[in-house]
mmCIF file of C-alpha atoms in Angstrom:
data_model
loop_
_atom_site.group_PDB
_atom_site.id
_atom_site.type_symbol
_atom_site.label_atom_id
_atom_site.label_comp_id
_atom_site.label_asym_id
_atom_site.label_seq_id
_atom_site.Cartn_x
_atom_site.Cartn_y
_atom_site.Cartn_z
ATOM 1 C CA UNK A 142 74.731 91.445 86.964
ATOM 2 C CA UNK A 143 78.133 91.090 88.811
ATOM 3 C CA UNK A 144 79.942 94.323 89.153
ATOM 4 C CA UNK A 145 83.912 93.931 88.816
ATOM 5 C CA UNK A 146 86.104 94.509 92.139
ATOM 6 C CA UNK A 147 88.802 97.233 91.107
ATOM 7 C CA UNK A 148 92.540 95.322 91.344
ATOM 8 C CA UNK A 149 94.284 97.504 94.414
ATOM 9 C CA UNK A 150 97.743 96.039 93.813
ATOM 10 C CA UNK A 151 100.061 96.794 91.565
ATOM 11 C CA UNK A 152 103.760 97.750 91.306
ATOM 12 C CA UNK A 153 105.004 101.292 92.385
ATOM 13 C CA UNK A 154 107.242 101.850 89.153
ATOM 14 C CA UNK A 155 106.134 101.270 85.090
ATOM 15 C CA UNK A 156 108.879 99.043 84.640
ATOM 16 C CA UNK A 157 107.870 95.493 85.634
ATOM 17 C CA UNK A 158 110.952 94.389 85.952
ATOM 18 C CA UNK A 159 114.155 96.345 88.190
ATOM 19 C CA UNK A 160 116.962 96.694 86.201
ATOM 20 C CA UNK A 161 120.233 94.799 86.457
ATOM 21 C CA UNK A 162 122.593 96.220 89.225
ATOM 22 C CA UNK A 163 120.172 98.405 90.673
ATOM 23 C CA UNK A 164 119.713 98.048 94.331
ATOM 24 C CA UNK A 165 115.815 96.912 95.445
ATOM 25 C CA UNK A 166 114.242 96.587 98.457
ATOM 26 C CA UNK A 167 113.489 93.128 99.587
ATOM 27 C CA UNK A 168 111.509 91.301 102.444
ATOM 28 C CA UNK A 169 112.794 88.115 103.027
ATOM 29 C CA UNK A 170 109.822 85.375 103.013
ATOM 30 C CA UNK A 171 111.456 82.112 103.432
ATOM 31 C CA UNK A 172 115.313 80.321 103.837
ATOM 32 C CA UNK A 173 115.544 77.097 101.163
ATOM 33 C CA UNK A 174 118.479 74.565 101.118
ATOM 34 C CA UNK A 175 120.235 76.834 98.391
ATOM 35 C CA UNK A 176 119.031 80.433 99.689
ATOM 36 C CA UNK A 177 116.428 82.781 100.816
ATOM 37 C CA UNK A 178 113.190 83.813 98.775
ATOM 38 C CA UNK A 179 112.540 87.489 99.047
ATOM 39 C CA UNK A 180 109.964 89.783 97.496
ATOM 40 C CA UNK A 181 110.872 92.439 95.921
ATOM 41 C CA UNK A 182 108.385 95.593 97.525
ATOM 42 C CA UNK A 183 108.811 97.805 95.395
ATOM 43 C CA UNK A 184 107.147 95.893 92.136
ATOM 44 C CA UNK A 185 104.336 94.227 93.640
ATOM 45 C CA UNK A 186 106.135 91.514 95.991
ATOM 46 C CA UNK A 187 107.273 89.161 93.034
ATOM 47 C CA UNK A 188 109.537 86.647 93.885
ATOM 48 C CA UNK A 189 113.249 86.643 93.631
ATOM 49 C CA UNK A 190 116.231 84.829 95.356
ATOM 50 C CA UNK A 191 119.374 85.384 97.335
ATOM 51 C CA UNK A 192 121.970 82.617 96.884
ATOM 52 C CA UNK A 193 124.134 81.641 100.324
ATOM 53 C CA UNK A 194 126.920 82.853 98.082
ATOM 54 C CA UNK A 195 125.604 85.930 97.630
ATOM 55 C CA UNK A 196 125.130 86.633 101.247
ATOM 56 C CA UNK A 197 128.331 87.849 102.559
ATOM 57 C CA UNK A 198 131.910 88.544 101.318
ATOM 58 C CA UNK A 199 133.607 86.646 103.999
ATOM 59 C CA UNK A 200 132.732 83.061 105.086
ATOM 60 C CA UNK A 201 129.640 82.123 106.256
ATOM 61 C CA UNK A 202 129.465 80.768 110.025
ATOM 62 C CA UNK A 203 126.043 80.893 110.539
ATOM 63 C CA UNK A 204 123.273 82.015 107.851
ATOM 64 C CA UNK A 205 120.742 83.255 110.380
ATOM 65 C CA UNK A 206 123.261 85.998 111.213
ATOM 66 C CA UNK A 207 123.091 87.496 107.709
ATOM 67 C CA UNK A 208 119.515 86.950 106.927
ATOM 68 C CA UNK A 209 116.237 86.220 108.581
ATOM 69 C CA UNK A 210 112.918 85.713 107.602
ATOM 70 C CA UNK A 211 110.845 88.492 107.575
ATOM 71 C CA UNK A 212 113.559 91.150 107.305
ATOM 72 C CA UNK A 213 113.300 94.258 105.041
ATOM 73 C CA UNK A 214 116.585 95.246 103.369
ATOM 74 C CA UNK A 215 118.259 96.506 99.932
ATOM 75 C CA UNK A 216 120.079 93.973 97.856
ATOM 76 C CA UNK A 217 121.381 94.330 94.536
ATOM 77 C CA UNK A 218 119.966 92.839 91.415
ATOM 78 C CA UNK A 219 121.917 90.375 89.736
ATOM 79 C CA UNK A 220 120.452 89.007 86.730
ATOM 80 C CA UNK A 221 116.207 89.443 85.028
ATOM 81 C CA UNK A 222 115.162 86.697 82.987
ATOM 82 C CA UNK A 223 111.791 88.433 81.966
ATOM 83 C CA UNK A 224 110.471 84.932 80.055
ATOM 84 C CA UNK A 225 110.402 83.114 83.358
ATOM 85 C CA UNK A 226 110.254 85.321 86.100
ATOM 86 C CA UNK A 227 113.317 84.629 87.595
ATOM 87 C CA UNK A 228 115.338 87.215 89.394
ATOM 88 C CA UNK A 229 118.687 86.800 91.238
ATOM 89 C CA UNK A 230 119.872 88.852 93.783
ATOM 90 C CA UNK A 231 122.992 89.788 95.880
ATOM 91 C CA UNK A 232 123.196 90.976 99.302
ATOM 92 C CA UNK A 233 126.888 91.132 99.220
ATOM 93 C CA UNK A 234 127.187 92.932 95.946
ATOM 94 C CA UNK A 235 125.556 96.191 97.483
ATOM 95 C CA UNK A 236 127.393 99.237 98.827
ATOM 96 C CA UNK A 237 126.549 101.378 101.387
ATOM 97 C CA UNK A 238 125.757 104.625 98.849
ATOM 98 C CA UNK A 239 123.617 102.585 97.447
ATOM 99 C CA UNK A 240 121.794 101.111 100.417
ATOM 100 C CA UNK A 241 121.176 105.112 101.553
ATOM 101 C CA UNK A 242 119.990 105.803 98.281
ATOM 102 C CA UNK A 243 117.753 102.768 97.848
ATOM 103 C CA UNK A 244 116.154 103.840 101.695
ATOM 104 C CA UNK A 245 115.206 107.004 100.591
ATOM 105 C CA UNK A 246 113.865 106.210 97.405
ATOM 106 C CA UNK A 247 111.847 103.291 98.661
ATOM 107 C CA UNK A 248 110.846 105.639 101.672
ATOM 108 C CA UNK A 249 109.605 108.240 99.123
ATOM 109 C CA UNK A 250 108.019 105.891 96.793
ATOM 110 C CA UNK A 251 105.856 103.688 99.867
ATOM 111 C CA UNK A 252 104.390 106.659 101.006
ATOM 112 C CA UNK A 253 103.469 107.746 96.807
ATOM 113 C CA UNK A 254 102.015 104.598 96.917
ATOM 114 C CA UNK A 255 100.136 104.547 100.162
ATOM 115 C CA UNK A 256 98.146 107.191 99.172
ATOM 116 C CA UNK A 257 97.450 106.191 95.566
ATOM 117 C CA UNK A 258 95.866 103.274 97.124
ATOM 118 C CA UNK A 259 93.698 104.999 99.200
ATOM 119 C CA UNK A 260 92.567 107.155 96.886
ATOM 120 C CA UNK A 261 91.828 103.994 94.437
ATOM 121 C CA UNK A 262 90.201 102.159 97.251
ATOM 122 C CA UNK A 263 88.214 105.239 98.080
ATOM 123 C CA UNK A 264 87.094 105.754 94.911
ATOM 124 C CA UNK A 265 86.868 102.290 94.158
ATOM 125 C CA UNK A 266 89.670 102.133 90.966
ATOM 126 C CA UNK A 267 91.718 99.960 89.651
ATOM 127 C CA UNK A 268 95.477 101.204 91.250
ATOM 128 C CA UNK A 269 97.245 100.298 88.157
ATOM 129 C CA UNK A 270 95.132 102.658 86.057
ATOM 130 C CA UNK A 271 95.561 105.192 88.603
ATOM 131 C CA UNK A 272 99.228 104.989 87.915
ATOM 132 C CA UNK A 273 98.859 104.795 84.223
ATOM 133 C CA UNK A 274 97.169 108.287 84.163
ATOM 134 C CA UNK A 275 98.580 109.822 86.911
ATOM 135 C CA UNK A 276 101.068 108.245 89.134
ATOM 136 C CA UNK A 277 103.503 107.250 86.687
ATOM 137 C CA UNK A 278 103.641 110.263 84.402
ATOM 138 C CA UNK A 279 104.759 111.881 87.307
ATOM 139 C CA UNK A 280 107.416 109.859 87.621
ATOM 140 C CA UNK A 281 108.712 110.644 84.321
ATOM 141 C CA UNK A 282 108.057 114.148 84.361
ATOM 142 C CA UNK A 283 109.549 115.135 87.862
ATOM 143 C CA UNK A 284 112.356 112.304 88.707
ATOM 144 C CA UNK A 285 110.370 110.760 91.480
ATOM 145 C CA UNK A 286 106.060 111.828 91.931
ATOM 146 C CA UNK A 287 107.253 112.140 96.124
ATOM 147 C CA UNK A 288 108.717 115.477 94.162
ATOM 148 C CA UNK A 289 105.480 116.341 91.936
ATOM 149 C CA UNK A 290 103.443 115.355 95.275
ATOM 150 C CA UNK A 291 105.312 118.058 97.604
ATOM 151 C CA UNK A 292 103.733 120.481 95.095
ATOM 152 C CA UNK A 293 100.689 119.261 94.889
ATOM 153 C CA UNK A 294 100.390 120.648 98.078
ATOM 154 C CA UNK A 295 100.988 124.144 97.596
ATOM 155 C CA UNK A 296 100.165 124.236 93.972
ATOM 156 C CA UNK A 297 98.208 121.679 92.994
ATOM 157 C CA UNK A 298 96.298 122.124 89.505
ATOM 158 C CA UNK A 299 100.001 123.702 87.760
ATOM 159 C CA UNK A 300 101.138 119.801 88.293
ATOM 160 C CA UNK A 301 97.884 117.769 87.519
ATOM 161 C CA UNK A 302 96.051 119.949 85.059
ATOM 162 C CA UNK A 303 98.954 118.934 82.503
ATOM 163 C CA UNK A 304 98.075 115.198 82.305
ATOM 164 C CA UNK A 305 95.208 113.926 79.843
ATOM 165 C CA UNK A 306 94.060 110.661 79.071
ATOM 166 C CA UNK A 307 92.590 109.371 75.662
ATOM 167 C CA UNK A 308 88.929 107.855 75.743
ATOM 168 C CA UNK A 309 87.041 106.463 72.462
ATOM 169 C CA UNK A 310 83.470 107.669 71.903
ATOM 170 C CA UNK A 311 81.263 106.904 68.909
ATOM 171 C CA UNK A 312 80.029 110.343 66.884
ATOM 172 C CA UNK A 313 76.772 111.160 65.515
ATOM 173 C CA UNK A 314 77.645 109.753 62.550
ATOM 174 C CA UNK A 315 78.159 106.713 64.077
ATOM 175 C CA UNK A 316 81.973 106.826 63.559
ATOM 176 C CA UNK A 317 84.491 106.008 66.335
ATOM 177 C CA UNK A 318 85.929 108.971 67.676
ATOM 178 C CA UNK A 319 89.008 109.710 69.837
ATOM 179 C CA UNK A 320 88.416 112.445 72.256
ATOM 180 C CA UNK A 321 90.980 113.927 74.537
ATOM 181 C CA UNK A 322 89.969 114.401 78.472
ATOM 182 C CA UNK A 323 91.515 115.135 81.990
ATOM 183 C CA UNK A 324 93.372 112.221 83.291
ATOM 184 C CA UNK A 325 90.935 112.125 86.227
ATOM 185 C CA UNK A 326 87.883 113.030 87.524
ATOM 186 C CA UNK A 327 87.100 116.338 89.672
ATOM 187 C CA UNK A 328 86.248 113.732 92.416
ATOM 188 C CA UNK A 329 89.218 112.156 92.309
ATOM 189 C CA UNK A 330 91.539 114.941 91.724
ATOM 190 C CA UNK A 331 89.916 116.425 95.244
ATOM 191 C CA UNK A 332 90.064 112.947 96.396
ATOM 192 C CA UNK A 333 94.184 112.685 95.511
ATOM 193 C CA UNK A 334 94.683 116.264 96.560
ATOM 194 C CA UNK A 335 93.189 115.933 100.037
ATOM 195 C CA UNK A 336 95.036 112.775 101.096
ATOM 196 C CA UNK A 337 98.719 114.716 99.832
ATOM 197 C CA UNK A 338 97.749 117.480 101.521
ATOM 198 C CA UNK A 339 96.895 115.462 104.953
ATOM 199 C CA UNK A 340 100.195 113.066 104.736
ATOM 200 C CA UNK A 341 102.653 115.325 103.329
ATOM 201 C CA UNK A 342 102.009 118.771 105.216
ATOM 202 C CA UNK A 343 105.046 118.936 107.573
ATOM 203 C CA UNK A 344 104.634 118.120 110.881
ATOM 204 C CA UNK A 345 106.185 119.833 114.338
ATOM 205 C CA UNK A 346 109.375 118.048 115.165
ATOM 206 C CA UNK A 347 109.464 117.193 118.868
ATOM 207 C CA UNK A 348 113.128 118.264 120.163
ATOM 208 C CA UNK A 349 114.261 117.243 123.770
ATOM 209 C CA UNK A 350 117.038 117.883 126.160
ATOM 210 C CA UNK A 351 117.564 115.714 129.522
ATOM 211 C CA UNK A 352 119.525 117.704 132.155
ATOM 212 C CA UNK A 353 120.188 117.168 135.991
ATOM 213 C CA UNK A 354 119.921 120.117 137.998
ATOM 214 C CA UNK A 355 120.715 120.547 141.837
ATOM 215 C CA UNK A 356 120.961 123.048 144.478
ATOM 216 C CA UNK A 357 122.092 122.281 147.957
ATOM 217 C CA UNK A 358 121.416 125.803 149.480
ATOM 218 C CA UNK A 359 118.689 126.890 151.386
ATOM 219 C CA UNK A 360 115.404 127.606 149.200
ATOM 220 C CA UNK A 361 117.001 125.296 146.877
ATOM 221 C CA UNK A 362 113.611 124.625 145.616
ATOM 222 C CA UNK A 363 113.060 127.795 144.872
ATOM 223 C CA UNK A 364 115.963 128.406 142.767
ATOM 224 C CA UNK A 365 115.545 125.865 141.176
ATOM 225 C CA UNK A 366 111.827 126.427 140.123
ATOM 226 C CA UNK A 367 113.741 129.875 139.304
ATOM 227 C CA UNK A 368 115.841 128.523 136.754
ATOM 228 C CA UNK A 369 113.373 126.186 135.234
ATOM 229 C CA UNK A 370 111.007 129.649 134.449
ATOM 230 C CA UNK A 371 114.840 131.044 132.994
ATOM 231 C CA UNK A 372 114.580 128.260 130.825
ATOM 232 C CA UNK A 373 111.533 128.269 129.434
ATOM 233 C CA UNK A 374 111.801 132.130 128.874
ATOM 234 C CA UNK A 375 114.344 131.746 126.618
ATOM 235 C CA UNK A 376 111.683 130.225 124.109
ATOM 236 C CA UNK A 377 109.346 131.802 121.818
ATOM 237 C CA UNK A 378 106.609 131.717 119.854
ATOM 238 C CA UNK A 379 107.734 129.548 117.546
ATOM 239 C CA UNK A 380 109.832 127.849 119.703
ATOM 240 C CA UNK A 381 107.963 127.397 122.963
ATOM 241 C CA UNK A 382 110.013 125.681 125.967
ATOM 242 C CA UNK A 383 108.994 122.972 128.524
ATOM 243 C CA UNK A 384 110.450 122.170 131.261
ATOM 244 C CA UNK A 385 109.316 119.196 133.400
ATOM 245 C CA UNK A 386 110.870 117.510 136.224
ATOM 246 C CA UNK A 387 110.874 113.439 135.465
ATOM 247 C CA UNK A 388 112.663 112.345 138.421
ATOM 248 C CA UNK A 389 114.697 114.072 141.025
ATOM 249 C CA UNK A 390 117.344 115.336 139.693
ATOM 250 C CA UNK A 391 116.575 114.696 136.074
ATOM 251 C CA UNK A 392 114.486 117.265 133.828
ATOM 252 C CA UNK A 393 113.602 117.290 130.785
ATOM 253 C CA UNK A 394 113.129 119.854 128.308
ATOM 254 C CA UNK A 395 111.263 119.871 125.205
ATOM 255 C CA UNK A 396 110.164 122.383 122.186
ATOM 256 C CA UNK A 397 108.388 122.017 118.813
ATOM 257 C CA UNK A 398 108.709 123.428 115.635
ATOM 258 C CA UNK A 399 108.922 122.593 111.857
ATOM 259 C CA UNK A 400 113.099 123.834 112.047
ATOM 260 C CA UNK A 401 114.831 121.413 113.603
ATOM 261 C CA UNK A 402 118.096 123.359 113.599
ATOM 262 C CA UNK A 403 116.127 126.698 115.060
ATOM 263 C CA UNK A 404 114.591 123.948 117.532
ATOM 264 C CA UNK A 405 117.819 122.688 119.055
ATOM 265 C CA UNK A 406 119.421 126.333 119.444
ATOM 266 C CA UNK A 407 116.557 127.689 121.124
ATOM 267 C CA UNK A 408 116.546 124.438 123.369
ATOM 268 C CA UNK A 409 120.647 125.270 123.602
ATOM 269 C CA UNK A 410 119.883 128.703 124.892
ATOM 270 C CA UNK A 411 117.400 127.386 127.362
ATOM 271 C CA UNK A 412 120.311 125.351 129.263
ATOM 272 C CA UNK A 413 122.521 127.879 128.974
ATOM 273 C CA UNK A 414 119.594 130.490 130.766
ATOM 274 C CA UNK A 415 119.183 128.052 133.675
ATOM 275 C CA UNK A 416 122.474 126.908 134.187
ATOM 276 C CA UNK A 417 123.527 130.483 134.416
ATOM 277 C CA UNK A 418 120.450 130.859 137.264
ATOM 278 C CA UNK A 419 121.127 128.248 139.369
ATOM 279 C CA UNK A 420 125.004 128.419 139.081
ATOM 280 C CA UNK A 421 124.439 132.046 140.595
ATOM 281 C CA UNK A 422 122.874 130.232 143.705
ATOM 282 C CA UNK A 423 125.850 127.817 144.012
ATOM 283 C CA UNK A 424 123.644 124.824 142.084
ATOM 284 C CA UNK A 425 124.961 122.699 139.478
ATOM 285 C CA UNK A 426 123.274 121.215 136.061
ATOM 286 C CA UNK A 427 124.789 118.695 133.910
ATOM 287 C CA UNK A 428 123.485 118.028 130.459
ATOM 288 C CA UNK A 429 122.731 113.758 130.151
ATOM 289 C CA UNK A 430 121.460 114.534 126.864
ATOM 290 C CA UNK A 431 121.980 116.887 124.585
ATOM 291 C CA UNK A 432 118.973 118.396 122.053
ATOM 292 C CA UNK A 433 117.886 115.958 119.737
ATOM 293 C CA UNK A 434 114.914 115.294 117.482
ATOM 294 C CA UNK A 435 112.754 112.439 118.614
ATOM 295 C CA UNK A 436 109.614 110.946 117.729
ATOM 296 C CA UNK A 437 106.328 110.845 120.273
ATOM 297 C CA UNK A 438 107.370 107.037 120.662
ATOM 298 C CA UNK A 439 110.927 107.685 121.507
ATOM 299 C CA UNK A 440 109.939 110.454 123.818
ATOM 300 C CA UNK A 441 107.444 107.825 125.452
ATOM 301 C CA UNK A 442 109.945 105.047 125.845
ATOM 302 C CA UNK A 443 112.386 107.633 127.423
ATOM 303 C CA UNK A 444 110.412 108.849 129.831
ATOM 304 C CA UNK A 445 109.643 105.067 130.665
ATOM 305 C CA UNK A 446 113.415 104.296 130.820
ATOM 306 C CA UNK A 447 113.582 107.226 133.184
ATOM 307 C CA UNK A 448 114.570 105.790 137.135
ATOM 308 C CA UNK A 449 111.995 106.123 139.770
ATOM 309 C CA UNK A 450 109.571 108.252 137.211
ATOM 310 C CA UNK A 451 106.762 110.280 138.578
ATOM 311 C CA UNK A 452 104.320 112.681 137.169
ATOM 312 C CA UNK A 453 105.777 115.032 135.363
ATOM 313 C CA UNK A 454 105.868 118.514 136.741
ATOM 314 C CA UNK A 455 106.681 121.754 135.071
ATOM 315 C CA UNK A 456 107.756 125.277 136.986
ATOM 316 C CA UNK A 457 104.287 126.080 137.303
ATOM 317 C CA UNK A 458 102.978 123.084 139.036
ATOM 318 C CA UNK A 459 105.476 123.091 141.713
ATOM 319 C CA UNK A 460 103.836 121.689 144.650
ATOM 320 C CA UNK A 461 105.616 121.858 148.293
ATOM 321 C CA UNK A 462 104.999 117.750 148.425
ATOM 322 C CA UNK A 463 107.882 117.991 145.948
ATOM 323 C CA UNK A 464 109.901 120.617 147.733
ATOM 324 C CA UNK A 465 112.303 117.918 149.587
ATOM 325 C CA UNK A 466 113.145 115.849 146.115
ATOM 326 C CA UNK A 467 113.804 119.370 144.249
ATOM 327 C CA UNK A 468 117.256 119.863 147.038
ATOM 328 C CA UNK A 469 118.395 116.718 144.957
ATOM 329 C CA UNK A 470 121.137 114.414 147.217
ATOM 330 C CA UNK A 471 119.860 115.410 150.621
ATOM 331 C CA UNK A 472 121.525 113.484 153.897
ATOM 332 C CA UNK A 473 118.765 112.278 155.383
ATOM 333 C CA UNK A 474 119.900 110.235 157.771
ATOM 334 C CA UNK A 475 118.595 112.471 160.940
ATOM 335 C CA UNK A 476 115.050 112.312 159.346
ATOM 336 C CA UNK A 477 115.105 108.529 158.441
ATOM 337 C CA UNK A 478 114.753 108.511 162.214
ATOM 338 C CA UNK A 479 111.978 110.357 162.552
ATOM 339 C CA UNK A 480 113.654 113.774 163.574
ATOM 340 C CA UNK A 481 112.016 116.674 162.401
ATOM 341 C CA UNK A 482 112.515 120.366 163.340
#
């Protein structure tokens, strides 16, 4: 006997249809003669479509300018004819309060629904009666369940113990009876709880600084390597400070923590320890970049960016092979001829 395959799409909201002007979130999938047909994300990629007159206030030079295929972008709902399926849309209509607010709700609601599908794949579900009994009740009760899910975290059973479900069981007396249960199973409330707790705990914010630093005097090395241990001093423990040399004279300096604002005044303090400590020795540092939260990718691509890059070498690691490209702009036009004290 062939077991049914649980459906793992559905829309992320109960209402089928988005409401007229409400801004949506659209992916554009392909450019007709008359317009561009988009799918709308956030209720289960049905079709709708963007007139050319609906692409721009001012006159259109070139479409491909204003909308490409593939693109992912808010637009504003025009009209809903529910009978057909039809659904017109504006990209000219929206404004920009509502473009920020349609990011962050669609932001909010992808990740609700990324791990409602996991769970229902996991547990092999149907999604859409996932959201019947849990997802979307949440949604009514707390605004948005992104909100109901930050609590989950902390407090999990004073949001989901609420929510019920209705089953029908036949009685002794052979009677059909309506009994009253949880919405969900223990193993799938675990299930639910374990994947909020994993994507939604907060994560260390990488913060960075980029800095040149030089000193010209002699033992320049040394004061700098001086003011590089000044720097990361002025960290702590929740707060710890790197700093690495990228290449001559560019450093870098980095902390994490779950504050971003404590993050980038402790990183703040850090240049203002070592530009104190090498100023004393007649150096000079110049902030390139100020601190500034950035993702492990941006950091990566930075650090590729950087000119000449070498291994990366922190106040502890100085070696004397690096002693010469720690003086920074050195003349060395005596020992480009091979003349060495």
């Amino acid at each position: 006997m062939a077991m049914n395959t649980p459906n793992f799409e559905c829309r992320m909201y109960e209402a089928k249809y988005p409401e007229v002007d409400m801004a949506v979130m659209i992916q554009v999938k392909n450019i007709a003669d008359m317009g561009a047909y988009v799918s709308l994300l956030e209720y289960n990629s049905i079709e709708g479509m963007i007139l050319f007159s609906e692409l721009s206030r001012r006159r259109i030079r070139s479409v491909s300018s204003l909308i490409k295929v593939g693109r992912i972008e808010p637009v504003m709902v025009l009209r809903v004819d529910k009978e057909k399926g039809y659904i017109d849309l504006s990209k000219r209509r929206v404004s920009d309060d509502e473009i920020n607010t349609c990011e962050e709700r669609y932001n909010k609601s992808k990740l609700v629904h990324s791990i409602m599908r996991h769970v229902a794949e996991t547990m092999q579900l149907d999604l859409e009666d996932l959201y019947i009994h849990v997802g979307w009740p949440l949604y009514r009760k707390y605004g948005h369940a992104f909100e109901a899910f930050k609590l989950i975290v902390t407090d999990p059973d004073s949001v989901l113990n609420s929510f019920t479900r209705e089953i029908k069981e036949v009685g002794p007396d052979g009677q059909e009876v309506t009994k009253v249960v949880p919405a969900m199973s223990k193993e799938v409330k675990e299930s639910l709880i374990k994947n909020i707790r994993r994507r939604m705990t907060a994560q260390p914010l990488k913060i960075r600084a980029d800095i040149e630093m030089k000193c010209f005097q002699f033992d320049g090395v040394l004061h700098i390597k001086e003011a590089m241990r000044k720097a990361e001093v002025a960290g702590n423990n929740d707060c710890p400070v790197k700093i690495k040399l990228v290449a001559p004279p560019l450093y870098v300096l980095t902390t994490q923590t779950l504050d971003k604002e404590q993050g980038i005044y402790v990183l703040n303090n850090a240049i203002k320890a070592c530009t104190e400590s090498i100023e004393s020795q007649k150096g000079k540092l110049t902030v390139k970049e100020a601190p500034r939260s950035v993702s492990e990718r941006e950091d990566k691509l930075l650090l590729e960016n950087m000119p000449n890059p070498i291994d990366e070498v922190n106040g502890d690691e100085y070696s004397e092979e690096e002693e010469d490209t720690g003086m920074g702009e050195i003349d060395l036009e005596n020992t480009a001829t091979g003349i060495t004290d």
